[in-house]
PDB file of C-alpha atoms in Angstrom:
ATOM      1  CA  MET A   1       4.954 -16.483 -27.618  1.00  0.00           C
ATOM      2  CA  MET A   2       4.545 -12.727 -28.111  1.00  0.00           C
ATOM      3  CA  ARG A   3       6.990 -12.067 -25.263  1.00  0.00           C
ATOM      4  CA  ILE A   4       9.591 -14.331 -26.907  1.00  0.00           C
ATOM      5  CA  PHE A   5       9.036 -12.616 -30.267  1.00  0.00           C
ATOM      6  CA  LEU A   6       9.443  -9.154 -28.729  1.00  0.00           C
ATOM      7  CA  PHE A   7      12.537 -10.348 -26.883  1.00  0.00           C
ATOM      8  CA  LEU A   8      14.187 -11.606 -30.058  1.00  0.00           C
ATOM      9  CA  ALA A   9      13.092  -8.591 -32.117  1.00  0.00           C
ATOM     10  CA  THR A  10      14.377  -6.155 -29.486  1.00  0.00           C
ATOM     11  CA  ASN A  11      17.773  -7.764 -29.287  1.00  0.00           C
ATOM     12  CA  ILE A  12      18.163  -8.007 -33.045  1.00  0.00           C
ATOM     13  CA  ALA A  13      17.245  -4.317 -33.304  1.00  0.00           C
ATOM     14  CA  ILE A  14      19.801  -3.413 -30.646  1.00  0.00           C
ATOM     15  CA  LEU A  15      22.554  -5.309 -32.464  1.00  0.00           C
ATOM     16  CA  ILE A  16      21.659  -3.656 -35.767  1.00  0.00           C
ATOM     17  CA  VAL A  17      21.428  -0.133 -34.327  1.00  0.00           C
ATOM     18  CA  ILE A  18      24.787  -0.346 -32.555  1.00  0.00           C
ATOM     19  CA  SER A  19      26.431  -1.787 -35.675  1.00  0.00           C
ATOM     20  CA  ILE A  20      25.001   1.056 -37.774  1.00  0.00           C
ATOM     21  CA  VAL A  21      26.111   3.703 -35.277  1.00  0.00           C
ATOM     22  CA  PHE A  22      29.667   2.363 -35.176  1.00  0.00           C
ATOM     23  CA  ASN A  23      29.845   2.156 -38.973  1.00  0.00           C
ATOM     24  CA  VAL A  24      28.262   5.563 -39.637  1.00  0.00           C
ATOM     25  CA  LEU A  25      30.515   7.297 -37.129  1.00  0.00           C
ATOM     26  CA  GLY A  26      33.520   5.439 -38.456  1.00  0.00           C
ATOM     27  CA  LEU A  27      34.369   4.102 -35.008  1.00  0.00           C
ATOM     28  CA  SER A  28      35.283   0.656 -36.324  1.00  0.00           C
ATOM     29  CA  GLY A  29      37.852   2.129 -38.691  1.00  0.00           C
ATOM     30  CA  ALA A  30      39.200   4.465 -36.021  1.00  0.00           C
ATOM     31  CA  LEU A  31      39.726   1.601 -33.605  1.00  0.00           C
ATOM     32  CA  ASP A  32      41.330  -0.598 -36.248  1.00  0.00           C
ATOM     33  CA  ALA A  33      43.663   2.231 -37.239  1.00  0.00           C
ATOM     34  CA  ARG A  34      44.902   2.428 -33.674  1.00  0.00           C
ATOM     35  CA  GLY A  35      45.606  -1.273 -33.458  1.00  0.00           C
ATOM     36  CA  VAL A  36      42.530  -2.321 -31.546  1.00  0.00           C
ATOM     37  CA  ASN A  37      41.342  -4.702 -34.291  1.00  0.00           C
ATOM     38  CA  LEU A  38      37.975  -5.496 -32.730  1.00  0.00           C
ATOM     39  CA  ASN A  39      35.327  -7.376 -34.662  1.00  0.00           C
ATOM     40  CA  LEU A  40      32.464  -5.310 -33.292  1.00  0.00           C
ATOM     41  CA  ASN A  41      29.709  -7.401 -34.846  1.00  0.00           C
ATOM     42  CA  ALA A  42      31.107 -10.572 -33.318  1.00  0.00           C
ATOM     43  CA  LEU A  43      31.607  -8.756 -30.013  1.00  0.00           C
ATOM     44  CA  LEU A  44      27.976  -7.605 -30.018  1.00  0.00           C
ATOM     45  CA  ILE A  45      26.732 -11.137 -30.565  1.00  0.00           C
ATOM     46  CA  MET A  46      29.060 -12.531 -27.918  1.00  0.00           C
ATOM     47  CA  SER A  47      27.989  -9.808 -25.470  1.00  0.00           C
ATOM     48  CA  ALA A  48      24.318 -10.613 -26.092  1.00  0.00           C
ATOM     49  CA  VAL A  49      24.906 -14.324 -25.553  1.00  0.00           C
ATOM     50  CA  ILE A  50      26.798 -13.658 -22.328  1.00  0.00           C
ATOM     51  CA  GLY A  51      24.371 -11.024 -21.060  1.00  0.00           C
ATOM     52  CA  MET A  52      21.171 -12.883 -21.871  1.00  0.00           C
ATOM     53  CA  SER A  53      22.299 -16.357 -20.898  1.00  0.00           C
ATOM     54  CA  GLY A  54      23.387 -15.233 -17.441  1.00  0.00           C
ATOM     55  CA  SER A  55      20.088 -13.483 -16.848  1.00  0.00           C
ATOM     56  CA  PHE A  56      17.937 -16.383 -18.041  1.00  0.00           C
ATOM     57  CA  ILE A  57      19.933 -19.062 -16.264  1.00  0.00           C
ATOM     58  CA  SER A  58      19.338 -17.060 -13.115  1.00  0.00           C
ATOM     59  CA  LEU A  59      15.615 -16.846 -13.912  1.00  0.00           C
ATOM     60  CA  ALA A  60      15.415 -20.584 -14.616  1.00  0.00           C
ATOM     61  CA  MET A  61      17.008 -21.279 -11.235  1.00  0.00           C
ATOM     62  CA  SER A  62      14.945 -18.663  -9.400  1.00  0.00           C
ATOM     63  CA  LYS A  63      12.518 -21.013  -7.638  1.00  0.00           C
ATOM     64  CA  TRP A  64      15.274 -23.424  -6.637  1.00  0.00           C
ATOM     65  CA  SER A  65      17.447 -20.538  -5.434  1.00  0.00           C
ATOM     66  CA  ALA A  66      14.559 -19.012  -3.492  1.00  0.00           C
ATOM     67  CA  LYS A  67      13.692 -22.225  -1.736  1.00  0.00           C
ATOM     68  CA  ASN A  68      17.277 -22.821  -0.695  1.00  0.00           C
ATOM     69  CA  ALA A  69      18.342 -19.248   0.073  1.00  0.00           C
ATOM     70  CA  MET A  70      15.261 -18.434   2.141  1.00  0.00           C
ATOM     71  CA  GLY A  71      14.623 -21.896   3.561  1.00  0.00           C
ATOM     72  CA  VAL A  72      11.133 -21.964   2.036  1.00  0.00           C
ATOM     73  CA  TYR A  73       8.761 -24.669   3.242  1.00  0.00           C
ATOM     74  CA  VAL A  74       6.439 -25.477   0.330  1.00  0.00           C
ATOM     75  CA  ILE A  75       2.919 -26.323   1.465  1.00  0.00           C
ATOM     76  CA  GLU A  76       1.957 -29.487  -0.396  1.00  0.00           C
ATOM     77  CA  GLN A  77      -0.674 -30.698   2.067  1.00  0.00           C
ATOM     78  CA  PRO A  78      -1.873 -28.032   4.550  1.00  0.00           C
ATOM     79  CA  GLN A  79      -1.198 -29.111   8.123  1.00  0.00           C
ATOM     80  CA  ASN A  80      -3.262 -26.472   9.917  1.00  0.00           C
ATOM     81  CA  GLN A  81      -5.868 -23.771   9.384  1.00  0.00           C
ATOM     82  CA  THR A  82      -3.287 -21.075   8.620  1.00  0.00           C
ATOM     83  CA  GLU A  83      -1.705 -23.123   5.854  1.00  0.00           C
ATOM     84  CA  LYS A  84      -5.105 -24.085   4.448  1.00  0.00           C
ATOM     85  CA  TRP A  85      -6.239 -20.453   4.420  1.00  0.00           C
ATOM     86  CA  LEU A  86      -2.988 -19.408   2.741  1.00  0.00           C
ATOM     87  CA  VAL A  87      -3.275 -22.019  -0.028  1.00  0.00           C
ATOM     88  CA  ASP A  88      -6.993 -21.358  -0.563  1.00  0.00           C
ATOM     89  CA  THR A  89      -6.436 -17.595  -0.755  1.00  0.00           C
ATOM     90  CA  VAL A  90      -3.605 -17.915  -3.271  1.00  0.00           C
ATOM     91  CA  ALA A  91      -5.738 -20.314  -5.352  1.00  0.00           C
ATOM     92  CA  ARG A  92      -8.656 -17.855  -5.399  1.00  0.00           C
ATOM     93  CA  LEU A  93      -6.465 -14.900  -6.320  1.00  0.00           C
ATOM     94  CA  ALA A  94      -4.713 -16.930  -9.029  1.00  0.00           C
ATOM     95  CA  ARG A  95      -8.079 -17.797 -10.570  1.00  0.00           C
ATOM     96  CA  GLN A  96      -9.060 -14.126 -10.496  1.00  0.00           C
ATOM     97  CA  ALA A  97      -5.779 -13.213 -12.216  1.00  0.00           C
ATOM     98  CA  ASN A  98      -6.217 -16.039 -14.733  1.00  0.00           C
ATOM     99  CA  ILE A  99      -2.881 -17.723 -14.027  1.00  0.00           C
ATOM    100  CA  GLY A 100      -1.888 -21.235 -13.046  1.00  0.00           C
ATOM    101  CA  MET A 101      -1.813 -22.152  -9.383  1.00  0.00           C
ATOM    102  CA  PRO A 102       1.583 -21.153  -7.957  1.00  0.00           C
ATOM    103  CA  GLU A 103       3.460 -23.149  -5.375  1.00  0.00           C
ATOM    104  CA  VAL A 104       2.775 -21.670  -1.950  1.00  0.00           C
ATOM    105  CA  GLY A 105       5.462 -21.501   0.702  1.00  0.00           C
ATOM    106  CA  MET A 106       6.481 -20.031   4.032  1.00  0.00           C
ATOM    107  CA  PHE A 107       9.881 -19.055   5.399  1.00  0.00           C
ATOM    108  CA  GLN A 108      11.075 -18.239   8.892  1.00  0.00           C
ATOM    109  CA  GLN A 109      11.713 -14.514   9.313  1.00  0.00           C
ATOM    110  CA  HIS A 110      10.587 -12.099  12.005  1.00  0.00           C
ATOM    111  CA  GLU A 111      10.073  -9.240   9.554  1.00  0.00           C
ATOM    112  CA  ALA A 112       7.000  -8.957   7.329  1.00  0.00           C
ATOM    113  CA  ASN A 113       8.134 -10.047   3.871  1.00  0.00           C
ATOM    114  CA  ALA A 114       6.854 -11.864   0.820  1.00  0.00           C
ATOM    115  CA  PHE A 115       8.048 -12.576  -2.689  1.00  0.00           C
ATOM    116  CA  ALA A 116       7.052 -14.187  -5.967  1.00  0.00           C
ATOM    117  CA  THR A 117       9.430 -15.789  -8.423  1.00  0.00           C
ATOM    118  CA  GLY A 118       9.496 -18.311 -11.216  1.00  0.00           C
ATOM    119  CA  MET A 119      10.174 -18.854 -14.903  1.00  0.00           C
ATOM    120  CA  SER A 120       6.600 -18.259 -16.059  1.00  0.00           C
ATOM    121  CA  LYS A 121       3.229 -17.034 -14.825  1.00  0.00           C
ATOM    122  CA  ASN A 122       1.897 -20.614 -14.773  1.00  0.00           C
ATOM    123  CA  SER A 123       4.848 -22.037 -12.849  1.00  0.00           C
ATOM    124  CA  ALA A 124       5.578 -19.604 -10.058  1.00  0.00           C
ATOM    125  CA  LEU A 125       6.282 -19.634  -6.344  1.00  0.00           C
ATOM    126  CA  VAL A 126       4.624 -17.291  -3.857  1.00  0.00           C
ATOM    127  CA  ALA A 127       6.069 -17.302  -0.349  1.00  0.00           C
ATOM    128  CA  VAL A 128       5.427 -15.302   2.804  1.00  0.00           C
ATOM    129  CA  SER A 129       7.402 -14.905   5.996  1.00  0.00           C
ATOM    130  CA  THR A 130       6.151 -16.120   9.357  1.00  0.00           C
ATOM    131  CA  GLY A 131       6.556 -12.545  10.556  1.00  0.00           C
ATOM    132  CA  LEU A 132       4.077 -11.323   7.957  1.00  0.00           C
ATOM    133  CA  LEU A 133       1.473 -13.861   9.067  1.00  0.00           C
ATOM    134  CA  GLU A 134       2.025 -12.917  12.708  1.00  0.00           C
ATOM    135  CA  THR A 135       1.940  -9.117  12.361  1.00  0.00           C
ATOM    136  CA  MET A 136      -0.708  -8.550   9.680  1.00  0.00           C
ATOM    137  CA  SER A 137      -4.426  -9.164   9.670  1.00  0.00           C
ATOM    138  CA  ALA A 138      -6.019 -11.630   7.265  1.00  0.00           C
ATOM    139  CA  ASP A 139      -7.183  -8.760   5.023  1.00  0.00           C
ATOM    140  CA  GLU A 140      -3.681  -7.288   4.902  1.00  0.00           C
ATOM    141  CA  VAL A 141      -2.086 -10.657   4.122  1.00  0.00           C
ATOM    142  CA  GLU A 142      -4.649 -11.157   1.362  1.00  0.00           C
ATOM    143  CA  ALA A 143      -3.620  -7.821  -0.164  1.00  0.00           C
ATOM    144  CA  VAL A 144       0.062  -8.794  -0.004  1.00  0.00           C
ATOM    145  CA  LEU A 145      -0.750 -12.058  -1.761  1.00  0.00           C
ATOM    146  CA  GLY A 146      -2.695 -10.094  -4.380  1.00  0.00           C
ATOM    147  CA  HIS A 147       0.363  -7.903  -4.888  1.00  0.00           C
ATOM    148  CA  GLU A 148       2.544 -10.969  -5.440  1.00  0.00           C
ATOM    149  CA  ILE A 149       0.017 -12.661  -7.727  1.00  0.00           C
ATOM    150  CA  THR A 150      -0.019  -9.462  -9.797  1.00  0.00           C
ATOM    151  CA  HIS A 151       3.762  -9.646 -10.157  1.00  0.00           C
ATOM    152  CA  VAL A 152       3.294 -13.158 -11.535  1.00  0.00           C
ATOM    153  CA  SER A 153       0.344 -12.206 -13.760  1.00  0.00           C
ATOM    154  CA  ASN A 154       2.241  -9.239 -15.207  1.00  0.00           C
ATOM    155  CA  GLY A 155       5.226 -11.441 -16.035  1.00  0.00           C
ATOM    156  CA  ASP A 156       7.476  -9.178 -13.980  1.00  0.00           C
ATOM    157  CA  MET A 157      10.106 -11.854 -13.360  1.00  0.00           C
ATOM    158  CA  VAL A 158      10.557 -12.495 -17.088  1.00  0.00           C
ATOM    159  CA  THR A 159      10.464  -8.781 -17.926  1.00  0.00           C
ATOM    160  CA  MET A 160      13.116  -8.031 -15.333  1.00  0.00           C
ATOM    161  CA  ALA A 161      15.257 -10.839 -16.714  1.00  0.00           C
ATOM    162  CA  LEU A 162      14.933  -9.374 -20.209  1.00  0.00           C
ATOM    163  CA  MET A 163      15.869  -5.916 -19.020  1.00  0.00           C
ATOM    164  CA  GLN A 164      18.780  -7.212 -16.973  1.00  0.00           C
ATOM    165  CA  GLY A 165      19.966  -9.237 -19.950  1.00  0.00           C
ATOM    166  CA  VAL A 166      19.942  -6.181 -22.228  1.00  0.00           C
ATOM    167  CA  VAL A 167      21.788  -4.178 -19.571  1.00  0.00           C
ATOM    168  CA  ASN A 168      24.337  -6.964 -19.181  1.00  0.00           C
ATOM    169  CA  THR A 169      24.859  -6.982 -22.948  1.00  0.00           C
ATOM    170  CA  PHE A 170      25.650  -3.277 -23.108  1.00  0.00           C
ATOM    171  CA  VAL A 171      27.851  -3.404 -20.022  1.00  0.00           C
ATOM    172  CA  TYR A 172      29.950  -6.277 -21.340  1.00  0.00           C
ATOM    173  CA  PHE A 173      30.194  -4.796 -24.829  1.00  0.00           C
ATOM    174  CA  PHE A 174      31.388  -1.341 -23.781  1.00  0.00           C
ATOM    175  CA  ALA A 175      33.620  -2.699 -21.017  1.00  0.00           C
ATOM    176  CA  THR A 176      35.374  -4.893 -23.579  1.00  0.00           C
ATOM    177  CA  VAL A 177      35.821  -1.977 -26.000  1.00  0.00           C
ATOM    178  CA  ILE A 178      37.247   0.170 -23.201  1.00  0.00           C
ATOM    179  CA  GLY A 179      39.594  -2.643 -22.140  1.00  0.00           C
ATOM    180  CA  HIS A 180      40.887  -3.064 -25.688  1.00  0.00           C
ATOM    181  CA  VAL A 181      41.429   0.663 -26.166  1.00  0.00           C
ATOM    182  CA  VAL A 182      43.344   1.058 -22.915  1.00  0.00           C
ATOM    183  CA  ASP A 183      45.421  -2.075 -23.519  1.00  0.00           C
ATOM    184  CA  ARG A 184      46.350  -1.309 -27.141  1.00  0.00           C
ATOM    185  CA  VAL A 185      46.419   2.487 -27.273  1.00  0.00           C
ATOM    186  CA  VAL A 186      47.620   3.442 -23.802  1.00  0.00           C
ATOM    187  CA  PHE A 187      49.822   0.469 -22.889  1.00  0.00           C
ATOM    188  CA  LYS A 188      50.821  -0.345 -26.508  1.00  0.00           C
ATOM    189  CA  THR A 189      50.170  -4.081 -26.262  1.00  0.00           C
ATOM    190  CA  GLU A 190      50.680  -5.486 -29.769  1.00  0.00           C
ATOM    191  CA  ARG A 191      49.843  -9.173 -29.416  1.00  0.00           C
ATOM    192  CA  GLY A 192      47.317 -10.948 -27.292  1.00  0.00           C
ATOM    193  CA  TYR A 193      46.024  -9.268 -24.154  1.00  0.00           C
ATOM    194  CA  GLY A 194      48.100  -7.571 -21.514  1.00  0.00           C
ATOM    195  CA  PRO A 195      47.189  -7.271 -17.806  1.00  0.00           C
ATOM    196  CA  ALA A 196      45.798  -3.790 -18.504  1.00  0.00           C
ATOM    197  CA  TYR A 197      43.012  -5.283 -20.637  1.00  0.00           C
ATOM    198  CA  TYR A 198      41.718  -7.608 -17.931  1.00  0.00           C
ATOM    199  CA  ILE A 199      42.041  -5.049 -15.147  1.00  0.00           C
ATOM    200  CA  THR A 200      40.393  -2.296 -17.178  1.00  0.00           C
ATOM    201  CA  GLN A 201      37.608  -4.534 -18.453  1.00  0.00           C
ATOM    202  CA  ILE A 202      36.695  -5.732 -14.961  1.00  0.00           C
ATOM    203  CA  ALA A 203      36.828  -2.195 -13.575  1.00  0.00           C
ATOM    204  CA  ALA A 204      34.698  -0.904 -16.461  1.00  0.00           C
ATOM    205  CA  GLN A 205      32.136  -3.667 -15.916  1.00  0.00           C
ATOM    206  CA  LEU A 206      31.846  -2.689 -12.259  1.00  0.00           C
ATOM    207  CA  VAL A 207      31.445   1.018 -12.987  1.00  0.00           C
ATOM    208  CA  LEU A 208      29.097   0.560 -15.953  1.00  0.00           C
ATOM    209  CA  GLY A 209      27.151  -2.096 -14.043  1.00  0.00           C
ATOM    210  CA  ILE A 210      26.533   0.299 -11.167  1.00  0.00           C
ATOM    211  CA  LEU A 211      25.372   3.033 -13.549  1.00  0.00           C
ATOM    212  CA  ALA A 212      23.175   0.638 -15.517  1.00  0.00           C
ATOM    213  CA  SER A 213      21.551  -0.667 -12.346  1.00  0.00           C
ATOM    214  CA  MET A 214      19.853   2.723 -11.961  1.00  0.00           C
ATOM    215  CA  LEU A 215      17.758   1.914 -15.031  1.00  0.00           C
ATOM    216  CA  VAL A 216      16.868  -1.537 -13.689  1.00  0.00           C
ATOM    217  CA  MET A 217      15.939  -0.084 -10.299  1.00  0.00           C
ATOM    218  CA  TRP A 218      13.794   2.589 -11.963  1.00  0.00           C
ATOM    219  CA  PHE A 219      11.831  -0.119 -13.747  1.00  0.00           C
ATOM    220  CA  SER A 220      11.579  -2.101 -10.516  1.00  0.00           C
ATOM    221  CA  ARG A 221      10.004   0.898  -8.779  1.00  0.00           C
ATOM    222  CA  ARG A 222       7.500   1.245 -11.629  1.00  0.00           C
ATOM    223  CA  ARG A 223       6.508  -2.415 -11.346  1.00  0.00           C
ATOM    224  CA  GLU A 224       5.802  -1.972  -7.622  1.00  0.00           C
ATOM    225  CA  PHE A 225       3.156   0.656  -8.334  1.00  0.00           C
ATOM    226  CA  ARG A 226       1.593  -1.666 -10.889  1.00  0.00           C
ATOM    227  CA  ALA A 227       1.643  -4.579  -8.454  1.00  0.00           C
ATOM    228  CA  ASP A 228       0.051  -2.418  -5.745  1.00  0.00           C
ATOM    229  CA  ALA A 229      -2.725  -1.486  -8.169  1.00  0.00           C
ATOM    230  CA  GLY A 230      -3.178  -5.139  -9.075  1.00  0.00           C
ATOM    231  CA  GLY A 231      -3.275  -6.156  -5.424  1.00  0.00           C
ATOM    232  CA  ALA A 232      -5.925  -3.502  -4.828  1.00  0.00           C
ATOM    233  CA  ALA A 233      -7.982  -4.809  -7.772  1.00  0.00           C
ATOM    234  CA  LEU A 234      -7.789  -8.408  -6.539  1.00  0.00           C
ATOM    235  CA  ALA A 235      -8.192  -7.916  -2.796  1.00  0.00           C
ATOM    236  CA  GLY A 236      -9.584  -4.398  -2.413  1.00  0.00           C
ATOM    237  CA  ARG A 237      -7.971  -0.969  -2.317  1.00  0.00           C
ATOM    238  CA  GLN A 238      -8.413  -0.436   1.423  1.00  0.00           C
ATOM    239  CA  LYS A 239      -6.866  -3.824   2.155  1.00  0.00           C
ATOM    240  CA  MET A 240      -3.845  -2.920   0.025  1.00  0.00           C
ATOM    241  CA  ILE A 241      -3.478   0.450   1.717  1.00  0.00           C
ATOM    242  CA  GLY A 242      -3.821  -1.285   5.082  1.00  0.00           C
ATOM    243  CA  ALA A 243      -1.025  -3.725   4.181  1.00  0.00           C
ATOM    244  CA  LEU A 244       1.320  -0.885   3.217  1.00  0.00           C
ATOM    245  CA  ARG A 245       0.496   0.972   6.428  1.00  0.00           C
ATOM    246  CA  ALA A 246       1.196  -2.182   8.395  1.00  0.00           C
ATOM    247  CA  LEU A 247       4.635  -2.255   6.790  1.00  0.00           C
ATOM    248  CA  GLN A 248       5.145   1.337   7.908  1.00  0.00           C
ATOM    249  CA  ARG A 249       4.347   0.358  11.476  1.00  0.00           C
ATOM    250  CA  SER A 250       6.715  -2.577  11.466  1.00  0.00           C
ATOM    251  CA  HIS A 251      10.458  -2.571  11.417  1.00  0.00           C
ATOM    252  CA  GLU A 252      12.025  -2.185   8.002  1.00  0.00           C
ATOM    253  CA  PRO A 253      12.487  -5.715   6.623  1.00  0.00           C
ATOM    254  CA  SER A 254      15.942  -7.114   6.049  1.00  0.00           C
ATOM    255  CA  ALA A 255      17.068  -7.233   2.442  1.00  0.00           C
ATOM    256  CA  LEU A 256      16.076 -10.207   0.344  1.00  0.00           C
ATOM    257  CA  PRO A 257      18.302 -11.419  -2.462  1.00  0.00           C
ATOM    258  CA  ASP A 258      17.874  -9.075  -5.450  1.00  0.00           C
ATOM    259  CA  GLN A 259      15.862 -11.517  -7.532  1.00  0.00           C
ATOM    260  CA  LEU A 260      13.513 -12.336  -4.660  1.00  0.00           C
ATOM    261  CA  ALA A 261      12.748  -8.857  -3.362  1.00  0.00           C
ATOM    262  CA  ALA A 262       9.230  -8.439  -4.687  1.00  0.00           C
ATOM    263  CA  PHE A 263       7.361  -6.900  -1.772  1.00  0.00           C
ATOM    264  CA  GLY A 264       9.970  -6.231   0.912  1.00  0.00           C
ATOM    265  CA  ILE A 265      11.374  -2.740   1.306  1.00  0.00           C
ATOM    266  CA  ASN A 266      15.120  -2.455   0.959  1.00  0.00           C
ATOM    267  CA  GLY A 267      17.092  -0.875   3.764  1.00  0.00           C
ATOM    268  CA  GLY A 268      17.223   2.848   4.411  1.00  0.00           C
ATOM    269  CA  GLY A 269      20.153   5.053   3.579  1.00  0.00           C
ATOM    270  CA  VAL A 270      20.303   3.825  -0.010  1.00  0.00           C
ATOM    271  CA  MET A 271      20.244   6.550  -2.627  1.00  0.00           C
ATOM    272  CA  ARG A 272      16.859   6.860  -4.276  1.00  0.00           C
ATOM    273  CA  LEU A 273      18.235   6.048  -7.706  1.00  0.00           C
ATOM    274  CA  PHE A 274      19.351   2.661  -6.444  1.00  0.00           C
ATOM    275  CA  MET A 275      16.153   1.803  -4.552  1.00  0.00           C
ATOM    276  CA  SER A 276      14.248  -1.178  -5.931  1.00  0.00           C
ATOM    277  CA  HIS A 277      11.037  -0.077  -4.178  1.00  0.00           C
ATOM    278  CA  PRO A 278       9.404   3.361  -3.938  1.00  0.00           C
ATOM    279  CA  PRO A 279       8.902   4.888  -0.483  1.00  0.00           C
ATOM    280  CA  LEU A 280       5.811   3.518   1.224  1.00  0.00           C
ATOM    281  CA  GLU A 281       4.313   7.006   1.466  1.00  0.00           C
ATOM    282  CA  GLU A 282       4.354   7.305  -2.329  1.00  0.00           C
ATOM    283  CA  ARG A 283       2.816   3.870  -2.793  1.00  0.00           C
ATOM    284  CA  ILE A 284       0.007   4.667  -0.376  1.00  0.00           C
ATOM    285  CA  ALA A 285      -0.592   8.047  -2.006  1.00  0.00           C
ATOM    286  CA  ALA A 286      -0.767   6.421  -5.458  1.00  0.00           C
ATOM    287  CA  LEU A 287      -3.479   4.056  -4.255  1.00  0.00           C
ATOM    288  CA  GLN A 288      -5.398   6.808  -2.489  1.00  0.00           C
ATOM    289  CA  ASN A 289      -5.355   8.945  -5.637  1.00  0.00           C
ATOM    290  CA  SER A 290      -6.404   6.105  -7.939  1.00  0.00           C
ATOM    291  CA  ARG A 291      -9.966   5.887  -9.138  1.00  0.00           C
TER     292      ARG A 291
END
């Protein structure tokens, strides 16, 4: 309930602040004087609806998308000792973290990978790759599961959806303003929308979206440190360090879909500002320096 309240309060505050800024600076009048005729308050509300709805629809579909995109086999009745150990370990860690029992799944992939997703901390999915089970020891797998359970316990999926929704709102709002300005002021369109509006708005969304993603990726890197610390608290610090070192020894895992990448390390060569995960060396150092 508190998360919903903060979500609503934050978005209302954002709408109010932007409206005040535009009115104080006289931007609304300046745009109207040049023939733009934008209802900025209505545009802000529409942008918020578009930005938030897309993000939360994606979150609501996250488990279904994960199962289908990754070919996740959900363990309903363990068929062997490995599956039983996996389910029992997740159940124990979930009790320690004081969350509901997540669905537990496996997916076929040679690389060591795992992820957690879901709409709420009491209705989540935790899945691991077959490669992770084959290349890591039981202690290391336990630490990875602790990391994922911490993501769930911290509400990281919902928080990321909120942040992405706010980012989407700003991107759509400013892209629309830019499209109107270019269409009306530069190309002198007097009625309706000309091709320049649609082209400019799409281009602005792409450029602004890329810039805004740096903020989302920064937050994602912060949440990884928190999840590492949580995994260390649940399973043991040395186990968590061992799991990260095991990842260093293995080949870099292939990229998971953006909303599923919770533990995997995204491919090399990506600029640091656009990395969703910190370098493994930094994560290990953070754990070693923690008390």
